[in-house]
Amino acid sequence: MDTSLYIHIPFCKSKCDYCDFYSLDSRNLDKDGFGSIGKKVVDALGSQITDIADTFSVNSWKTVYIGGGTPSLLSPTEIISLGEILRKTISVKPFTTDEWTIEANPEDLTSEWLNACTEAGITRLSLGIQSMDTGILKSVGRRGTRESNLKALELVAAAWKGDVSLDLIAGLPGQTPDGLRRDLDELFAYNPDHFSLYSLTIEDGTPMASKNKRGLIHNLPDDDESASIWIQGRDALEKKGYHQYEVSNFSKPMKESIHNTAYWEMDGWLAAGPSSSATIIRADATAQRYTVERNLQKWLKSPCSPGETELINRKDLFIEHMLMGFRQVRGLSRTKTFERFGLDPVISLKETIASWTDRHLLQPIGDRIALTGEGLLFLNSFLADCIDEVSREKAV
């Protein structure tokens, strides 16, 4: 099997108010007698990655993505150890990937850490800028500042030879369209290869949801204001030559995220680290999914446990295939859909496609069916229509 791998690093120094990913405070973990939590996690990852590589007969890792949590809290030695682990788990030599990404917080970066990433084999750095305004960053619990962002960008420009992606969020408290455009203008000077521009989502159970419910968040843009901020950010990115290829992602030519595209194309992937989830596509148009234990202490004791497993039936996999494919600007492939499910989406989704095409929000692009630029702004409504039709369609 040639496949992609997601690795979850389950700790942070502090948790951003809007984040609902699984992570724990690394400082508390060290106090609780874990010792170096980074080393313990990397050792457990070594056991788990070796086990899944053997279980699924992995020949090569097409892409690797290290997310979190805060992967940049791993030490240079621990980063190099991860590279050694991956080399040992595959049968194809030498170890190569189409792309290996690591997420990083700007305030953590050092030359030594970046050099370790290069030595390990990492080719792509995803830097969580989020905003260039210190006040906005503090309002959502980010530990970075404008100054730490600038320092990291200068360091990356001087010391990093791989690709660079920058993350930004639209709709943060106190943010305006002019503010986001100023951020982008400043960031363009560093000539990154890729931008992810996300719309702020307040997830249930997060500190931000609690604060918002209690009226403690001031200057939060409403839905229309947030959409306007995001649209003006999109327009600035496209004007600068970054083409939108997915609802929240923009890149220079040939610099799209290969790993994330594997998700959007539902090509299947493996996963390691607590709370991570893998999907293995089967020949009968079903899928096997496992989700790793969402408890660091339990996972450290038994990292090779399969966690929660489930079988995704044909209809549910078709829905996921559709939900992910239409996120892309190029849309859903009719050929790939037919090869996998024996279905032509033009027929399976005929009512929805006809309705959205008549409104000039959907269009054919060669083999693919894609939402227009305006249509992507209403992605959730379109997908709801698709799900409703598939749920009523007995042939799927």
Coordinates of N, CA and C in Angstrom, one line a residue, residues 93-232:
K93 N 13.0 1.7 -0.4 CA 14.1 2.5 0.0 C 14.6 3.3 -1.3
P94 N 15.2 4.5 -1.2 CA 15.2 5.3 0.0 C 13.9 5.9 0.4
F95 N 13.7 6.4 1.6 CA 12.5 7.0 2.0 C 12.3 8.3 1.3
T96 N 11.2 8.4 0.6 CA 10.8 9.7 0.0 C 9.3 9.9 0.2
T97 N 8.9 11.1 0.1 CA 7.5 11.4 0.1 C 7.2 12.5 -0.9
D98 N 6.0 12.5 -1.5 CA 5.6 13.6 -2.3 C 5.6 14.9 -1.6
E99 N 5.3 14.8 -0.3 CA 5.2 16.1 0.6 C 5.1 15.6 2.0
W100 N 5.9 16.4 2.9 CA 5.8 16.1 4.3 C 5.7 17.5 5.0
T101 N 4.5 17.7 5.6 CA 4.2 19.0 6.2 C 4.3 18.9 7.7
I102 N 4.7 20.0 8.4 CA 4.6 20.1 9.8 C 4.0 21.4 10.1
E103 N 3.0 21.4 11.1 CA 2.5 22.7 11.6 C 3.4 23.3 12.6
A104 N 3.4 24.6 12.7 CA 4.3 25.3 13.7 C 3.7 26.6 14.1
N105 N 3.9 26.9 15.4 CA 3.5 28.3 15.9 C 4.8 29.2 15.7
P106 N 4.6 30.4 15.2 CA 5.7 31.3 15.0 C 6.6 31.5 16.2
E107 N 6.1 31.6 17.4 CA 6.9 31.9 18.5 C 7.8 30.8 19.0
D108 N 7.6 29.6 18.4 CA 8.4 28.4 18.8 C 9.7 28.3 17.9
L109 N 9.7 28.9 16.8 CA 10.7 28.6 15.8 C 12.2 29.0 16.2
T110 N 13.1 28.2 15.9 CA 14.5 28.5 16.0 C 15.2 27.9 14.8
S111 N 16.4 28.4 14.5 CA 17.2 27.8 13.4 C 17.5 26.4 13.6
E112 N 17.8 26.0 14.8 CA 18.1 24.6 15.1 C 16.9 23.7 14.8
W113 N 15.7 24.2 15.2 CA 14.5 23.4 14.9 C 14.2 23.3 13.4
L114 N 14.4 24.3 12.7 CA 14.1 24.3 11.2 C 15.2 23.4 10.6
N115 N 16.4 23.4 11.0 CA 17.4 22.5 10.5 C 17.1 21.0 10.7
A116 N 16.5 20.8 11.9 CA 16.1 19.4 12.3 C 15.0 18.9 11.3
C117 N 14.1 19.8 11.0 CA 13.0 19.5 10.1 C 13.6 19.1 8.7
T118 N 14.5 19.8 8.3 CA 15.2 19.5 7.0 C 15.9 18.2 7.0
E119 N 16.6 17.9 8.1 CA 17.3 16.7 8.3 C 16.4 15.5 8.3
A120 N 15.2 15.7 9.0 CA 14.2 14.6 9.1 C 13.6 14.3 7.7
G121 N 13.5 15.2 6.8 CA 12.9 15.0 5.5 C 11.7 15.8 5.3
I122 N 11.3 16.7 6.2 CA 10.2 17.6 6.1 C 10.4 18.6 5.0
T123 N 9.3 18.7 4.1 CA 9.5 19.6 3.0 C 8.6 20.8 3.0
R124 N 7.6 20.9 3.9 CA 6.6 21.9 3.9 C 6.3 22.4 5.3
L125 N 6.3 23.7 5.5 CA 6.1 24.3 6.8 C 4.7 25.0 6.8
S126 N 3.8 24.7 7.7 CA 2.5 25.4 7.8 C 2.5 26.2 9.1
L127 N 2.6 27.5 8.9 CA 2.8 28.5 10.0 C 1.5 29.1 10.4
G128 N 1.2 29.0 11.7 CA -0.1 29.5 12.2 C 0.0 31.0 12.5
I129 N -0.1 31.9 11.5 CA 0.0 33.3 11.8 C -1.4 33.8 12.4
Q130 N -2.5 33.5 11.8 CA -3.8 33.8 12.2 C -4.2 35.3 12.1
S131 N -3.3 36.1 12.6 CA -3.5 37.6 12.5 C -2.2 38.3 12.8
M132 N -2.0 39.5 12.2 CA -0.8 40.2 12.5 C -1.1 41.3 13.6
D133 N -2.2 41.2 14.2 CA -2.6 42.2 15.2 C -2.5 41.6 16.6
T134 N -1.6 42.1 17.4 CA -1.4 41.5 18.7 C -2.7 41.5 19.6
G135 N -3.4 42.6 19.5 CA -4.7 42.6 20.3 C -5.7 41.6 19.9
I136 N -5.8 41.4 18.6 CA -6.7 40.3 18.1 C -6.2 38.9 18.5
L137 N -4.9 38.7 18.4 CA -4.4 37.4 18.8 C -4.7 37.1 20.3
K138 N -4.5 38.1 21.1 CA -4.7 38.0 22.6 C -6.2 37.8 22.9
S139 N -7.1 38.4 22.1 CA -8.5 38.3 22.3 C -9.0 36.8 22.2
V140 N -8.3 36.0 21.5 CA -8.7 34.6 21.3 C -7.7 33.6 21.9
G141 N -6.9 34.1 22.8 CA -6.0 33.2 23.6 C -4.8 32.7 22.8
R142 N -4.4 33.4 21.7 CA -3.1 33.0 21.1 C -2.0 33.5 21.9
R143 N -0.9 32.7 22.0 CA 0.2 33.2 22.8 C 1.2 34.0 22.0
G144 N 1.0 34.1 20.7 CA 1.9 34.8 19.8 C 1.5 36.3 19.7
T145 N 2.4 37.1 19.1 CA 2.2 38.5 18.9 C 2.6 38.9 17.5
R146 N 2.3 40.1 17.1 CA 2.8 40.6 15.8 C 4.3 40.5 15.7
E147 N 5.0 40.8 16.8 CA 6.5 40.8 16.8 C 7.0 39.4 16.6
S148 N 6.4 38.4 17.3 CA 6.8 37.0 17.1 C 6.5 36.5 15.7
N149 N 5.4 36.9 15.2 CA 5.1 36.5 13.8 C 6.2 37.1 12.8
L150 N 6.5 38.3 13.0 CA 7.5 38.9 12.1 C 8.9 38.3 12.3
K151 N 9.3 38.0 13.5 CA 10.5 37.3 13.8 C 10.6 36.0 13.1
A152 N 9.5 35.2 13.2 CA 9.5 33.9 12.6 C 9.5 34.0 11.1
L153 N 8.8 34.9 10.5 CA 8.8 35.1 9.0 C 10.2 35.4 8.5
E154 N 11.0 36.3 9.3 CA 12.3 36.6 8.9 C 13.2 35.4 9.0
L155 N 13.1 34.6 10.1 CA 13.9 33.4 10.3 C 13.6 32.4 9.2
V156 N 12.3 32.2 8.8 CA 12.0 31.2 7.8 C 12.6 31.7 6.5
A157 N 12.5 33.0 6.2 CA 13.0 33.5 4.9 C 14.5 33.2 4.8
A158 N 15.2 33.3 6.0 CA 16.7 33.1 6.0 C 17.1 31.7 6.1
A159 N 16.3 30.8 6.7 CA 16.9 29.5 7.1 C 16.1 28.3 6.5
W160 N 14.9 28.5 6.0 CA 14.1 27.4 5.5 C 14.1 27.3 4.0
K161 N 14.4 26.1 3.4 CA 14.5 25.9 2.0 C 13.3 25.3 1.4
G162 N 12.3 24.8 2.2 CA 11.2 24.1 1.7 C 10.0 25.1 1.4
D163 N 8.9 24.5 1.2 CA 7.7 25.3 0.9 C 7.1 25.9 2.2
V164 N 6.4 27.0 2.1 CA 5.8 27.6 3.2 C 4.3 27.9 3.0
S165 N 3.5 27.6 4.0 CA 2.1 27.9 3.9 C 1.8 28.7 5.2
L166 N 0.9 29.7 5.0 CA 0.6 30.6 6.2 C -0.9 30.5 6.4
D167 N -1.3 30.3 7.7 CA -2.7 30.2 8.1 C -3.2 31.6 8.6
L168 N -4.4 32.0 8.1 CA -5.0 33.2 8.6 C -6.5 32.8 8.9
I169 N -7.1 33.6 9.8 CA -8.5 33.4 10.1 C -9.3 34.7 9.9
A170 N -10.4 34.6 9.2 CA -11.3 35.8 8.9 C -12.4 35.8 9.9
G171 N -12.8 36.9 10.5 CA -13.9 37.0 11.4 C -13.6 37.0 12.8
L172 N -12.3 37.3 13.1 CA -11.8 37.3 14.5 C -12.4 38.6 15.2
P173 N -12.5 38.6 16.5 CA -13.0 39.8 17.2 C -12.1 41.0 16.9
G174 N -12.8 42.1 16.5 CA -12.1 43.4 16.3 C -11.5 43.4 14.9
Q175 N -11.6 42.4 14.1 CA -11.1 42.4 12.7 C -12.0 43.1 11.8
T176 N -11.4 43.8 10.8 CA -12.1 44.5 9.7 C -11.5 44.0 8.4
P177 N -12.3 44.3 7.3 CA -11.7 44.0 6.0 C -10.4 44.7 5.7
D178 N -10.3 45.9 6.1 CA -9.0 46.7 5.9 C -7.9 46.1 6.7
G179 N -8.2 45.6 7.9 CA -7.2 45.0 8.8 C -6.7 43.7 8.2
L180 N -7.6 42.8 7.6 CA -7.1 41.6 7.0 C -6.3 41.9 5.7
R181 N -6.7 42.9 5.0 CA -5.9 43.3 3.8 C -4.5 43.8 4.1
R182 N -4.4 44.6 5.2 CA -3.1 45.0 5.7 C -2.2 43.8 6.1
D183 N -2.9 42.9 6.8 CA -2.1 41.7 7.1 C -1.6 41.0 5.9
L184 N -2.4 40.8 4.9 CA -2.0 40.1 3.7 C -0.9 40.9 2.9
D185 N -1.1 42.2 2.8 CA -0.1 43.0 2.1 C 1.3 42.8 2.8
E186 N 1.3 42.8 4.1 CA 2.6 42.6 4.9 C 3.1 41.2 4.6
L187 N 2.3 40.2 4.6 CA 2.7 38.8 4.4 C 3.1 38.5 3.0
F188 N 2.6 39.2 2.0 CA 3.0 39.0 0.6 C 4.5 39.3 0.4
A189 N 5.0 40.2 1.2 CA 6.4 40.5 1.1 C 7.3 39.3 1.4
Y190 N 6.8 38.3 2.1 CA 7.6 37.1 2.4 C 7.5 36.0 1.3
N191 N 6.6 36.3 0.3 CA 6.5 35.4 -0.8 C 6.2 33.9 -0.5
P192 N 5.2 33.7 0.4 CA 4.9 32.3 0.8 C 4.3 31.6 -0.4
D193 N 4.4 30.2 -0.4 CA 3.8 29.4 -1.5 C 2.3 29.2 -1.4
H194 N 1.8 29.4 -0.2 CA 0.4 28.9 0.0 C -0.2 29.7 1.2
F195 N -1.5 29.9 1.1 CA -2.3 30.5 2.2 C -3.5 29.6 2.5
S196 N -3.8 29.5 3.7 CA -5.1 28.9 4.1 C -5.8 30.1 4.8
L197 N -7.0 30.4 4.3 CA -7.8 31.5 4.9 C -9.1 30.9 5.4
Y198 N -9.2 30.7 6.7 CA -10.4 30.1 7.3 C -11.3 31.1 7.8
S199 N -12.6 30.8 7.8 CA -13.6 31.6 8.5 C -13.7 31.1 9.9
L200 N -13.7 32.1 10.9 CA -13.9 31.7 12.3 C -15.2 30.9 12.5
T201 N -15.0 29.8 13.1 CA -16.2 29.0 13.5 C -16.1 28.8 15.1
I202 N -17.2 29.2 15.7 CA -17.2 29.0 17.2 C -17.9 27.7 17.5
E203 N -17.0 26.7 17.9 CA -17.5 25.3 18.1 C -18.0 25.2 19.5
D204 N -19.0 24.4 19.7 CA -19.6 24.1 21.0 C -18.5 23.4 21.8
G205 N -18.5 23.8 23.1 CA -17.5 23.2 24.0 C -16.2 23.9 24.1
T206 N -16.0 24.9 23.3 CA -14.7 25.6 23.3 C -14.8 26.8 24.3
P207 N -13.7 27.3 24.8 CA -13.7 28.5 25.7 C -14.4 29.7 25.0
M208 N -14.2 29.8 23.7 CA -14.8 30.9 22.9 C -16.3 30.8 22.9
A209 N -16.9 29.6 22.8 CA -18.3 29.4 22.8 C -18.9 29.8 24.2
S210 N -18.2 29.4 25.2 CA -18.6 29.8 26.6 C -18.5 31.3 26.8
K211 N -17.5 31.9 26.4 CA -17.3 33.4 26.5 C -18.4 34.1 25.7
N212 N -18.6 33.6 24.5 CA -19.6 34.3 23.7 C -21.0 34.2 24.3
K213 N -21.3 33.0 24.8 CA -22.6 32.8 25.5 C -22.8 33.8 26.7
R214 N -21.7 34.1 27.4 CA -21.8 35.0 28.5 C -21.6 36.4 28.2
G215 N -21.5 36.7 26.9 CA -21.4 38.1 26.4 C -20.0 38.7 26.7
L216 N -19.0 37.9 26.8 CA -17.7 38.4 27.1 C -16.8 38.7 25.9
I217 N -17.3 38.4 24.7 CA -16.5 38.7 23.5 C -17.1 40.0 22.9
H218 N -16.2 41.0 22.8 CA -16.6 42.2 22.2 C -16.1 42.4 20.8
N219 N -16.8 43.1 20.0 CA -16.4 43.4 18.6 C -16.3 42.2 17.7
L220 N -17.1 41.2 18.0 CA -17.1 40.0 17.1 C -17.9 40.3 15.9
P221 N -17.4 40.2 14.7 CA -18.1 40.5 13.5 C -19.3 39.5 13.4
D222 N -20.5 40.1 12.9 CA -21.6 39.2 12.7 C -21.4 38.4 11.4
D223 N -22.3 37.5 11.1 CA -22.1 36.6 9.9 C -21.8 37.4 8.6
D224 N -22.6 38.4 8.4 CA -22.4 39.2 7.1 C -21.0 39.9 7.1
E225 N -20.7 40.5 8.3 CA -19.4 41.1 8.4 C -18.2 40.1 8.2
S226 N -18.4 39.0 8.8 CA -17.3 38.0 8.7 C -17.2 37.5 7.3
A227 N -18.3 37.3 6.6 CA -18.3 36.9 5.2 C -17.6 38.0 4.3
S228 N -17.9 39.2 4.6 CA -17.3 40.3 3.8 C -15.8 40.3 4.0
I229 N -15.3 40.1 5.3 CA -13.9 40.1 5.6 C -13.2 39.0 4.8
W230 N -13.8 37.8 4.8 CA -13.3 36.6 4.1 C -13.2 36.9 2.6
I231 N -14.3 37.4 2.0 CA -14.4 37.7 0.6 C -13.3 38.7 0.2
Q232 N -13.1 39.7 0.9 CA -12.1 40.7 0.5 C -10.7 40.1 0.7

